[in-house]
Amino acid sequence: MVVEVPTRHVPHLIASRPPLVCKIGTLSILFCNICVHVQSTNYPSQQSGKMFNKQLISAATALSLVSGVFGVGCDDPTATIKSAADATQVANCDSIKGSVLIDRNAGPDIDIGGSLQEIGGDLTAENNGLLSSLRSDSLQTIGGTFSLKNVTKLSTLNFPQLGEVGAIDWATLNALPEPTFGNPGITKAKSVTIADTFIENIDGINVQSLTDMNINNNRRLTKFSTSIKSLSNTLIIQANGLNLTMEMPNLEWIANMTIANVTSFSVPSLHTVNGSMRFDSNYFTTFIAANLTEIQDGDLSFVSNPEITNISIPSLERIGGGFTIANNTALGKLNGFGDLNEIGGAVKVRGSFTDVQLPALKDVKGAFEVVSTEDITNACNTLNGLKGGVVQGDFNCHGKDANANDDTSSASSDGSGSGNGTSNKKNAASPVGTSMSTLYTLVALGSFVAALL
């Protein structure tokens, strides 16, 4: 497409795709897919060359000013969507090799459905208070992170064909009740983080294997059922809806797990935990992991779960770290660990129970403490047989202690009594921090002096 540039007027520019070559006299010029035609009038011969050059320079200058205005390219490192028209250009690509960024002022409706099936990089919308609807009926793959952060008016998120993402990272979505995915939904991702949203249901995320999952502070989320089979790093579920029920029927092994503020939690297939498993401030009455046989390197802890009356892990044989049961005030008996043979750290069992049974226990690497508000004389008489040969650290068992539920610190993984031990590390780090701060200051001062010279 040709842009006419009259000699006595400001150049007028029109975008064109695909690239065209424009002829000016005997010259052919291509400026970023925009052609410029200098329409000259008759000037005295001595002036014509100068006037032609001026017009060409004016056109080139104008082109440079608008070079970023036209065109969202399929091969751009980052295709930025500022309007519905930009979204249409993105949707017309079969794939975007780079990332797609939705500008903070774009909205209210952005639709990138059409030909687009793949985004090689990230799909990002952040700090946008205008966007209310984001959708695509064609997008299947996001190679990078699907990131939505502080998009406070987003109420519709519809991606029925999306099955694979590099990661999901959503935070502060105050108007989104439920994302809409197809069946089976998203089945491939490395990590999922959903925090501080009004989302009520995320059943469309059906990833089989993950590195990390962090679902926290979603106050309206009351149910989550997922087909995840393995988590190679960490699962964190905490501070969501008060009546959250969580079902993970296919989960077989996990590295680390922290579950808090959950009303129901089910892991019937879980057989191995590589790291630690922690349950803090939950509302379920029963926890059963019938197939769990080993916690390899970390801790097992149940702390401040006020309604739990039964903990049953009957096939568990080994805990690699510490074993903590503390301040579970409704737990009357601890008798669900019939096969527990080895504990690699310390044992701290404190509460209001009347009975503690660990019949198969043969090796405790650290200290052993059982304290109750109730009379546990009979239990202590049985457990006294563990002193010396089985328990390698200090031994303490007694009842009728009014303060038994006050201490909720964790049993140490390394065999010592309670294991905090952070103050020395902080003190040791202080000189290093001071030295680095001084070094940064000296470098900055040197750069300032060099600039003056």
CSV table of C-alpha atoms in Angstrom, one decimal:
chain,number,residue,atom,x,y,z
A,1,MET,CA,0.0,0.0,0.0
A,2,VAL,CA,1.3,3.4,-1.0
A,3,VAL,CA,1.3,6.5,1.2
A,4,GLU,CA,1.2,9.7,-0.7
A,5,VAL,CA,3.3,12.5,0.7
A,6,PRO,CA,2.5,15.8,-1.0
A,7,THR,CA,5.3,18.3,-0.9
A,8,ARG,CA,3.5,20.9,1.1
A,9,HIS,CA,1.8,18.6,3.6
A,10,VAL,CA,2.7,16.3,6.5
A,11,PRO,CA,3.2,12.7,5.4
A,12,HIS,CA,0.2,10.4,5.8
A,13,LEU,CA,1.1,6.8,6.6
A,14,ILE,CA,-0.8,3.6,6.0
A,15,ALA,CA,0.2,0.2,7.2
A,16,SER,CA,0.5,-2.7,4.9
A,17,ARG,CA,1.0,-6.5,5.2
A,18,PRO,CA,2.6,-8.3,3.6
A,19,PRO,CA,5.7,-6.1,2.9
A,20,LEU,CA,5.6,-4.0,-0.3
A,21,VAL,CA,8.3,-2.2,-2.2
A,22,CYS,CA,7.5,1.4,-3.1
A,23,LYS,CA,9.0,3.2,-6.0
A,24,ILE,CA,10.0,6.8,-5.8
A,25,GLY,CA,11.2,7.8,-9.2
A,26,THR,CA,13.8,5.2,-9.9
A,27,LEU,CA,14.3,4.4,-6.1
A,28,SER,CA,12.6,1.5,-4.3
A,29,ILE,CA,12.3,1.9,-0.5
A,30,LEU,CA,10.9,-0.5,2.1
A,31,PHE,CA,10.2,0.9,5.6
A,32,CYS,CA,9.0,-1.8,8.0
A,33,ASN,CA,6.0,-2.9,5.9
A,34,ILE,CA,5.0,0.7,5.2
A,35,CYS,CA,5.5,2.2,1.8
A,36,VAL,CA,6.1,5.9,1.2
A,37,HIS,CA,5.5,7.6,-2.1
A,38,VAL,CA,6.8,11.1,-2.4
A,39,GLN,CA,4.5,13.0,-4.6
A,40,SER,CA,6.6,15.9,-5.9
A,41,THR,CA,5.5,19.1,-7.7
A,42,ASN,CA,7.6,21.0,-10.2
A,43,TYR,CA,10.3,23.0,-8.5
A,44,PRO,CA,13.1,25.0,-10.0
A,45,SER,CA,15.8,22.6,-10.9
A,46,GLN,CA,18.2,24.0,-8.3
A,47,GLN,CA,15.7,23.3,-5.5
A,48,SER,CA,14.1,20.0,-6.6
A,49,GLY,CA,16.8,17.8,-5.2
A,50,LYS,CA,16.7,19.5,-1.8
A,51,MET,CA,12.9,19.4,-1.6
A,52,PHE,CA,12.8,15.7,-2.6
A,53,ASN,CA,15.4,14.9,0.1
A,54,LYS,CA,13.4,16.9,2.7
A,55,GLN,CA,10.2,15.0,1.8
A,56,LEU,CA,12.0,11.7,2.0
A,57,ILE,CA,13.5,12.5,5.4
A,58,SER,CA,10.1,13.7,6.7
A,59,ALA,CA,8.5,10.4,5.6
A,60,ALA,CA,11.3,8.3,7.1
A,61,THR,CA,11.0,10.3,10.4
A,62,ALA,CA,7.3,9.7,10.5
A,63,LEU,CA,7.8,6.0,9.8
A,64,SER,CA,10.2,5.7,12.7
A,65,LEU,CA,7.7,7.3,15.0
A,66,VAL,CA,4.9,4.8,14.1
A,67,SER,CA,7.0,1.7,13.6
A,68,GLY,CA,5.7,0.3,16.8
A,69,VAL,CA,2.1,1.2,16.3
A,70,PHE,CA,1.2,-1.1,13.5
A,71,GLY,CA,1.4,-4.8,13.5
A,72,VAL,CA,1.5,-7.5,16.1
A,73,GLY,CA,3.7,-10.1,14.4
A,74,CYS,CA,3.5,-13.8,14.8
A,75,ASP,CA,7.3,-14.0,15.2
A,76,ASP,CA,7.6,-11.1,17.6
A,77,PRO,CA,9.5,-11.9,20.8
A,78,THR,CA,6.6,-10.3,22.7
A,79,ALA,CA,3.3,-9.7,21.0
A,80,THR,CA,1.6,-6.9,23.0
A,81,ILE,CA,-2.2,-6.7,22.9
A,82,LYS,CA,-3.5,-3.2,23.6
A,83,SER,CA,-6.8,-3.5,21.8
A,84,ALA,CA,-9.3,-5.9,20.3
A,85,ALA,CA,-7.7,-5.3,16.9
A,86,ASP,CA,-4.4,-6.4,18.3
A,87,ALA,CA,-6.1,-9.5,19.7
A,88,THR,CA,-7.5,-10.3,16.2
A,89,GLN,CA,-4.0,-10.1,14.7
A,90,VAL,CA,-2.7,-12.5,17.3
A,91,ALA,CA,-5.7,-14.8,16.8
A,92,ASN,CA,-4.9,-14.9,13.0
A,93,CYS,CA,-1.5,-16.5,13.7
A,94,ASP,CA,-1.3,-20.3,13.8
A,95,SER,CA,1.3,-19.9,16.5
A,96,ILE,CA,3.2,-17.2,18.4
A,97,LYS,CA,6.8,-18.1,18.8
A,98,GLY,CA,7.4,-15.7,21.7
A,99,SER,CA,5.1,-14.4,24.4
A,100,VAL,CA,1.8,-12.7,24.4
A,101,LEU,CA,1.4,-9.7,26.8
A,102,ILE,CA,-2.0,-8.2,27.5
A,103,ASP,CA,-1.4,-4.5,28.2
A,104,ARG,CA,-2.6,-3.1,31.5
A,105,ASN,CA,-5.0,-0.8,29.6
A,106,ALA,CA,-6.5,-3.5,27.3
A,107,GLY,CA,-10.1,-4.6,27.7
A,108,PRO,CA,-12.8,-5.1,28.6
A,109,ASP,CA,-13.0,-8.2,26.2
A,110,ILE,CA,-10.0,-9.9,24.7
A,111,ASP,CA,-10.5,-12.9,22.4
A,112,ILE,CA,-7.5,-14.6,20.9
A,113,GLY,CA,-9.6,-17.5,19.4
A,114,GLY,CA,-9.4,-18.3,15.7
A,115,SER,CA,-6.3,-19.8,14.1
A,116,LEU,CA,-4.1,-19.5,17.1
A,117,GLN,CA,-3.2,-22.9,18.6
A,118,GLU,CA,0.1,-22.4,20.3
A,119,ILE,CA,2.0,-19.7,22.2
A,120,GLY,CA,5.7,-20.6,22.6
A,121,GLY,CA,6.3,-18.3,25.5
A,122,ASP,CA,4.1,-16.8,28.3
A,123,LEU,CA,0.6,-15.6,28.2
A,124,THR,CA,0.5,-12.7,30.7
A,125,ALA,CA,-2.0,-10.2,32.0
A,126,GLU,CA,-1.0,-8.2,35.1
A,127,ASN,CA,-2.1,-5.1,36.9
A,128,ASN,CA,-5.1,-4.7,34.6
A,129,GLY,CA,-8.3,-3.2,36.1
A,130,LEU,CA,-10.2,-3.1,32.8
A,131,LEU,CA,-10.1,-6.7,31.5
A,132,SER,CA,-13.4,-8.6,32.2
A,133,SER,CA,-13.2,-11.4,29.7
A,134,LEU,CA,-10.3,-13.4,28.3
A,135,ARG,CA,-11.0,-16.3,26.0
A,136,SER,CA,-9.8,-18.4,23.1
A,137,ASP,CA,-11.7,-21.3,21.5
A,138,SER,CA,-8.6,-22.5,19.6
A,139,LEU,CA,-5.5,-22.2,21.9
A,140,GLN,CA,-4.1,-25.6,22.9
A,141,THR,CA,-0.7,-25.0,24.2
A,142,ILE,CA,1.2,-22.3,26.2
A,143,GLY,CA,4.9,-23.2,26.4
A,144,GLY,CA,5.7,-20.8,29.2
A,145,THR,CA,3.7,-19.5,32.1
A,146,PHE,CA,0.0,-18.7,32.0
A,147,SER,CA,0.2,-15.7,34.4
A,148,LEU,CA,-2.7,-13.7,35.6
A,149,LYS,CA,-1.9,-11.3,38.5
A,150,ASN,CA,-4.0,-8.4,39.9
A,151,VAL,CA,-6.6,-8.6,37.1
A,152,THR,CA,-9.3,-7.5,39.5
A,153,LYS,CA,-12.3,-7.3,37.1
A,154,LEU,CA,-11.7,-10.6,35.2
A,155,SER,CA,-15.0,-12.5,35.5
A,156,THR,CA,-14.7,-14.8,32.4
A,157,LEU,CA,-11.8,-17.1,31.6
A,158,ASN,CA,-12.7,-19.5,28.8
A,159,PHE,CA,-10.1,-21.8,27.2
A,160,PRO,CA,-12.0,-25.0,26.1
A,161,GLN,CA,-9.1,-26.4,24.0
A,162,LEU,CA,-6.2,-25.6,26.3
A,163,GLY,CA,-4.5,-28.8,27.5
A,164,GLU,CA,-0.9,-28.0,28.1
A,165,VAL,CA,0.9,-25.1,29.9
A,166,GLY,CA,4.4,-24.7,31.2
A,167,ALA,CA,3.0,-23.3,34.5
A,168,ILE,CA,0.0,-21.6,36.0
A,169,ASP,CA,0.6,-18.6,38.2
A,170,TRP,CA,-2.6,-16.8,39.2
A,171,ALA,CA,-3.0,-14.2,42.0
A,172,THR,CA,-5.4,-11.5,43.0
A,173,LEU,CA,-8.3,-12.4,40.8
A,174,ASN,CA,-11.2,-10.8,42.7
A,175,ALA,CA,-14.1,-11.3,40.3
A,176,LEU,CA,-13.4,-14.8,38.7
A,177,PRO,CA,-15.7,-17.5,40.1
A,178,GLU,CA,-14.5,-20.4,37.9
A,179,PRO,CA,-12.2,-20.8,35.0
A,180,THR,CA,-13.7,-22.7,32.1
A,181,PHE,CA,-11.7,-25.5,30.5
A,182,GLY,CA,-12.7,-28.4,28.3
A,183,ASN,CA,-12.7,-32.1,29.1
A,184,PRO,CA,-10.3,-33.3,30.3
A,185,GLY,CA,-9.0,-29.8,30.8
A,186,ILE,CA,-5.3,-28.9,31.5
A,187,THR,CA,-3.4,-32.2,31.7
A,188,LYS,CA,0.2,-31.0,31.5
A,189,ALA,CA,2.0,-28.4,33.6
A,190,LYS,CA,5.1,-28.2,35.7
A,191,SER,CA,3.7,-26.1,38.4
A,192,VAL,CA,0.4,-24.6,39.6
A,193,THR,CA,0.0,-21.6,41.9
A,194,ILE,CA,-3.4,-20.1,42.6
A,195,ALA,CA,-3.5,-17.5,45.4
A,196,ASP,CA,-5.8,-14.8,46.7
A,197,THR,CA,-8.6,-15.3,44.3
A,198,PHE,CA,-12.4,-15.7,44.5
A,199,ILE,CA,-12.3,-18.9,42.5
A,200,GLU,CA,-14.8,-21.5,43.7
A,201,ASN,CA,-13.9,-24.5,41.6
A,202,ILE,CA,-10.7,-25.5,39.7
A,203,ASP,CA,-11.6,-29.0,38.7
A,204,GLY,CA,-10.5,-28.3,35.1
A,205,ILE,CA,-6.9,-28.6,36.2
A,206,ASN,CA,-6.2,-32.3,35.8
A,207,VAL,CA,-2.5,-32.5,35.6
A,208,GLN,CA,-1.0,-36.0,36.1
A,209,SER,CA,2.5,-35.0,37.2
A,210,LEU,CA,3.7,-31.8,38.8
A,211,THR,CA,6.7,-30.2,40.3
A,212,ASP,CA,4.8,-27.9,42.6
A,213,MET,CA,1.2,-27.0,43.5
A,214,ASN,CA,0.4,-24.1,45.8
A,215,ILE,CA,-3.3,-23.3,46.4
A,216,ASN,CA,-3.7,-20.7,49.1
A,217,ASN,CA,-6.0,-17.9,50.3
A,218,ASN,CA,-8.8,-18.7,47.9
A,219,ARG,CA,-11.6,-17.9,50.4
A,220,ARG,CA,-14.4,-19.2,48.2
A,221,LEU,CA,-12.8,-22.5,47.1
A,222,THR,CA,-14.7,-25.2,48.9
A,223,LYS,CA,-14.0,-28.3,46.7
A,224,PHE,CA,-10.9,-29.5,44.8
A,225,SER,CA,-10.7,-32.9,43.2
A,226,THR,CA,-7.7,-33.7,41.1
A,227,SER,CA,-6.2,-36.7,39.3
A,228,ILE,CA,-2.6,-35.9,40.1
A,229,LYS,CA,-0.5,-39.0,40.5
A,230,SER,CA,2.9,-37.5,41.6
A,231,LEU,CA,4.4,-34.3,42.9
A,232,SER,CA,8.2,-34.1,42.7
A,233,ASN,CA,8.6,-31.1,45.0
A,234,THR,CA,5.9,-29.5,47.2
A,235,LEU,CA,2.1,-29.5,47.7
A,236,ILE,CA,0.8,-26.6,49.8
A,237,ILE,CA,-2.9,-26.2,50.5
A,238,GLN,CA,-3.8,-23.6,53.1
A,239,ALA,CA,-6.1,-20.7,54.1
A,240,ASN,CA,-8.8,-21.5,51.5
A,241,GLY,CA,-12.5,-21.8,52.1
A,242,LEU,CA,-13.5,-22.9,55.6
A,243,ASN,CA,-15.3,-26.0,54.2
A,244,LEU,CA,-12.7,-27.1,51.7
A,245,THR,CA,-12.9,-30.7,50.8
A,246,MET,CA,-9.9,-32.0,48.9
A,247,GLU,CA,-9.7,-35.3,47.0
A,248,MET,CA,-6.6,-36.7,45.5
A,249,PRO,CA,-7.6,-40.3,44.7
A,250,ASN,CA,-4.7,-41.0,42.3
A,251,LEU,CA,-1.8,-39.5,44.2
A,252,GLU,CA,0.8,-42.2,44.7
A,253,TRP,CA,3.9,-40.4,45.7
A,254,ILE,CA,5.0,-36.9,46.7
A,255,ALA,CA,8.1,-35.1,47.9
A,256,ASN,CA,6.6,-32.7,50.4
A,257,MET,CA,3.1,-31.9,51.6
A,258,THR,CA,1.7,-29.1,53.8
A,259,ILE,CA,-2.1,-29.2,54.4
A,260,ALA,CA,-3.8,-26.5,56.5
A,261,ASN,CA,-7.4,-25.3,57.0
A,262,VAL,CA,-9.0,-28.2,55.2
A,263,THR,CA,-12.3,-29.9,56.2
A,264,SER,CA,-11.7,-33.1,54.4
A,265,PHE,CA,-8.6,-34.6,52.8
A,266,SER,CA,-8.4,-37.9,51.0
A,267,VAL,CA,-5.2,-39.7,49.6
A,268,PRO,CA,-6.2,-43.4,49.4
A,269,SER,CA,-3.5,-44.3,46.9
A,270,LEU,CA,-0.5,-42.6,48.5
A,271,HIS,CA,2.3,-45.0,49.3
A,272,THR,CA,5.5,-42.9,49.5
A,273,VAL,CA,6.5,-39.5,50.8
A,274,ASN,CA,10.0,-38.5,49.9
A,275,GLY,CA,10.2,-35.5,52.2
A,276,SER,CA,7.8,-34.3,54.9
A,277,MET,CA,4.1,-34.5,55.5
A,278,ARG,CA,2.5,-31.8,57.7
A,279,PHE,CA,-1.1,-31.2,58.8
A,280,ASP,CA,-1.7,-27.9,60.6
A,281,SER,CA,-5.0,-26.4,61.8
A,282,ASN,CA,-7.3,-28.6,59.8
A,283,TYR,CA,-11.0,-29.4,60.6
A,284,PHE,CA,-11.3,-33.0,59.5
A,285,THR,CA,-12.1,-35.6,62.1
A,286,THR,CA,-10.3,-38.6,60.5
A,287,PHE,CA,-7.2,-39.0,58.5
A,288,ILE,CA,-6.5,-42.3,56.9
A,289,ALA,CA,-3.6,-43.2,54.5
A,290,ALA,CA,-4.0,-47.0,54.3
A,291,ASN,CA,-1.3,-47.6,51.7
A,292,LEU,CA,1.4,-45.2,53.0
A,293,THR,CA,4.5,-47.3,53.9
A,294,GLU,CA,7.4,-44.8,54.1
A,295,ILE,CA,8.2,-41.1,54.7
A,296,GLN,CA,11.8,-41.3,53.4
A,297,ASP,CA,13.7,-38.3,54.6
A,298,GLY,CA,11.4,-35.8,56.3
A,299,ASP,CA,9.0,-35.4,59.2
A,300,LEU,CA,5.4,-36.4,59.9
A,301,SER,CA,3.4,-34.0,61.9
A,302,PHE,CA,-0.2,-33.3,63.0
A,303,VAL,CA,-0.4,-30.0,64.9
A,304,SER,CA,-3.4,-28.1,66.2
A,305,ASN,CA,-6.1,-30.0,64.4
A,306,PRO,CA,-8.9,-29.4,66.9
A,307,GLU,CA,-11.5,-31.9,65.6
A,308,ILE,CA,-9.4,-34.9,64.7
A,309,THR,CA,-10.3,-38.1,66.6
A,310,ASN,CA,-8.5,-40.7,64.5
A,311,ILE,CA,-5.2,-40.8,62.7
A,312,SER,CA,-4.7,-44.1,61.0
A,313,ILE,CA,-1.6,-44.9,58.9
A,314,PRO,CA,-1.5,-48.7,59.6
A,315,SER,CA,1.1,-49.7,57.0
A,316,LEU,CA,3.7,-46.9,57.8
A,317,GLU,CA,7.0,-48.6,58.7
A,318,ARG,CA,9.5,-45.8,58.6
A,319,ILE,CA,9.7,-42.0,59.2
A,320,GLY,CA,13.1,-40.6,58.1
A,321,GLY,CA,12.8,-37.5,60.2
A,322,GLY,CA,10.9,-36.4,63.3
A,323,PHE,CA,7.4,-37.5,64.4
A,324,THR,CA,5.2,-34.8,66.0
A,325,ILE,CA,1.6,-35.1,67.3
A,326,ALA,CA,0.7,-31.9,69.2
A,327,ASN,CA,-2.3,-30.0,70.4
A,328,ASN,CA,-4.9,-32.2,68.7
A,329,THR,CA,-7.3,-31.8,71.7
A,330,ALA,CA,-10.0,-34.2,70.5
A,331,LEU,CA,-7.6,-37.0,69.8
A,332,GLY,CA,-8.2,-39.5,72.7
A,333,LYS,CA,-6.0,-42.4,71.5
A,334,LEU,CA,-2.9,-42.7,69.3
A,335,ASN,CA,-3.1,-46.2,68.1
A,336,GLY,CA,-3.1,-46.0,64.3
A,337,PHE,CA,0.6,-46.7,63.7
A,338,GLY,CA,0.8,-50.5,64.2
A,339,ASP,CA,3.7,-51.1,61.8
A,340,LEU,CA,5.8,-48.1,62.6
A,341,ASN,CA,9.3,-49.6,63.1
A,342,GLU,CA,11.9,-46.8,62.7
A,343,ILE,CA,12.0,-43.0,63.3
A,344,GLY,CA,15.1,-41.2,62.1
A,345,GLY,CA,14.6,-38.1,64.3
A,346,ALA,CA,12.9,-37.3,67.6
A,347,VAL,CA,9.4,-38.1,68.8
A,348,LYS,CA,7.2,-35.5,70.3
A,349,VAL,CA,3.7,-36.6,71.2
A,350,ARG,CA,1.8,-34.0,73.3
A,351,GLY,CA,-2.0,-33.7,73.8
A,352,SER,CA,-5.1,-34.8,75.8
A,353,PHE,CA,-5.0,-38.5,74.9
A,354,THR,CA,-5.4,-41.4,77.3
A,355,ASP,CA,-3.5,-44.0,75.4
A,356,VAL,CA,-0.4,-44.2,73.1
A,357,GLN,CA,0.5,-47.4,71.3
A,358,LEU,CA,3.6,-47.9,69.2
A,359,PRO,CA,3.9,-51.7,69.3
A,360,ALA,CA,6.4,-52.3,66.4
A,361,LEU,CA,8.8,-49.5,67.3
A,362,LYS,CA,12.5,-50.7,67.2
A,363,ASP,CA,14.6,-47.7,66.5
A,364,VAL,CA,14.3,-44.0,67.5
A,365,LYS,CA,17.4,-42.0,66.6
A,366,GLY,CA,16.6,-39.0,68.7
A,367,ALA,CA,14.7,-38.0,71.9
A,368,PHE,CA,11.3,-39.5,72.9
A,369,GLU,CA,8.7,-37.4,74.6
A,370,VAL,CA,5.1,-38.3,75.4
A,371,VAL,CA,3.1,-35.8,77.5
A,372,SER,CA,-0.7,-35.6,78.1
A,373,THR,CA,-3.1,-33.6,80.2
A,374,GLU,CA,-4.7,-37.0,81.1
A,375,ASP,CA,-3.5,-39.9,83.1
A,376,ILE,CA,-1.4,-42.1,80.9
A,377,THR,CA,0.3,-44.2,83.6
A,378,ASN,CA,-0.5,-47.5,81.8
A,379,ALA,CA,0.8,-46.2,78.4
A,380,CYS,CA,4.0,-44.9,80.0
A,381,ASN,CA,4.6,-48.3,81.8
A,382,THR,CA,4.5,-49.9,78.3
A,383,LEU,CA,6.6,-47.3,76.6
A,384,ASN,CA,9.3,-47.4,79.3
A,385,GLY,CA,10.5,-50.5,77.7
A,386,LEU,CA,11.8,-48.4,74.8
A,387,LYS,CA,14.4,-46.6,77.0
A,388,GLY,CA,18.0,-47.4,76.3
A,389,GLY,CA,17.8,-49.9,73.5
A,390,VAL,CA,15.3,-48.4,71.2
A,391,VAL,CA,15.4,-44.7,72.0
A,392,GLN,CA,18.9,-43.3,71.5
A,393,GLY,CA,18.1,-39.8,73.0
A,394,ASP,CA,16.4,-38.6,76.1
A,395,PHE,CA,13.2,-40.3,77.3
A,396,ASN,CA,10.2,-38.5,78.9
A,397,CYS,CA,6.7,-39.9,79.4
A,398,HIS,CA,4.2,-38.5,81.9
A,399,GLY,CA,0.6,-37.4,82.2
A,400,LYS,CA,-1.6,-35.0,84.2
A,401,ASP,CA,0.3,-32.1,82.7
A,402,ALA,CA,-2.0,-29.1,82.3
A,403,ASN,CA,0.4,-27.5,79.8
A,404,ALA,CA,0.7,-30.5,77.5
A,405,ASN,CA,-1.0,-28.8,74.6
A,406,ASP,CA,1.0,-25.6,74.9
A,407,ASP,CA,4.2,-26.8,73.2
A,408,THR,CA,3.5,-27.2,69.4
A,409,SER,CA,7.1,-27.0,68.2
A,410,SER,CA,8.2,-29.8,65.9
A,411,ALA,CA,10.3,-32.8,66.8
A,412,SER,CA,13.7,-32.5,65.3
A,413,SER,CA,14.7,-34.4,62.2
A,414,ASP,CA,18.3,-34.7,63.3
A,415,GLY,CA,17.6,-36.5,66.6
A,416,SER,CA,17.8,-33.6,69.0
A,417,GLY,CA,14.9,-32.5,71.2
A,418,SER,CA,13.0,-29.8,69.4
A,419,GLY,CA,14.8,-28.3,66.6
A,420,ASN,CA,14.7,-24.7,65.9
A,421,GLY,CA,18.3,-23.6,65.9
A,422,THR,CA,18.0,-20.5,63.7
A,423,SER,CA,19.6,-17.9,65.9
A,424,ASN,CA,23.2,-19.0,65.4
A,425,LYS,CA,22.7,-19.0,61.6
A,426,LYS,CA,21.4,-15.5,61.7
A,427,ASN,CA,24.2,-14.3,63.8
A,428,ALA,CA,26.8,-16.0,61.6
A,429,ALA,CA,25.3,-14.4,58.6
A,430,SER,CA,25.4,-10.9,59.9
A,431,PRO,CA,29.1,-10.2,59.2
A,432,VAL,CA,28.8,-11.5,55.7
A,433,GLY,CA,25.7,-9.3,55.0
A,434,THR,CA,27.6,-6.2,56.4
A,435,SER,CA,30.6,-6.9,54.3
A,436,MET,CA,28.6,-7.3,51.1
A,437,SER,CA,26.6,-4.1,51.9
A,438,THR,CA,29.9,-2.2,52.3
A,439,LEU,CA,31.2,-3.7,49.1
A,440,TYR,CA,28.2,-2.5,47.1
A,441,THR,CA,28.5,0.9,48.6
A,442,LEU,CA,32.2,1.2,47.6
A,443,VAL,CA,31.4,0.0,44.0
A,444,ALA,CA,28.6,2.6,43.7
A,445,LEU,CA,30.9,5.4,45.0
A,446,GLY,CA,33.6,4.4,42.6
A,447,SER,CA,31.2,4.5,39.6
A,448,PHE,CA,30.0,7.9,40.7
A,449,VAL,CA,33.5,9.3,40.9
A,450,ALA,CA,34.5,7.8,37.5
A,451,ALA,CA,31.4,9.5,36.0
A,452,LEU,CA,32.5,12.8,37.3
A,453,LEU,CA,36.0,12.4,35.9
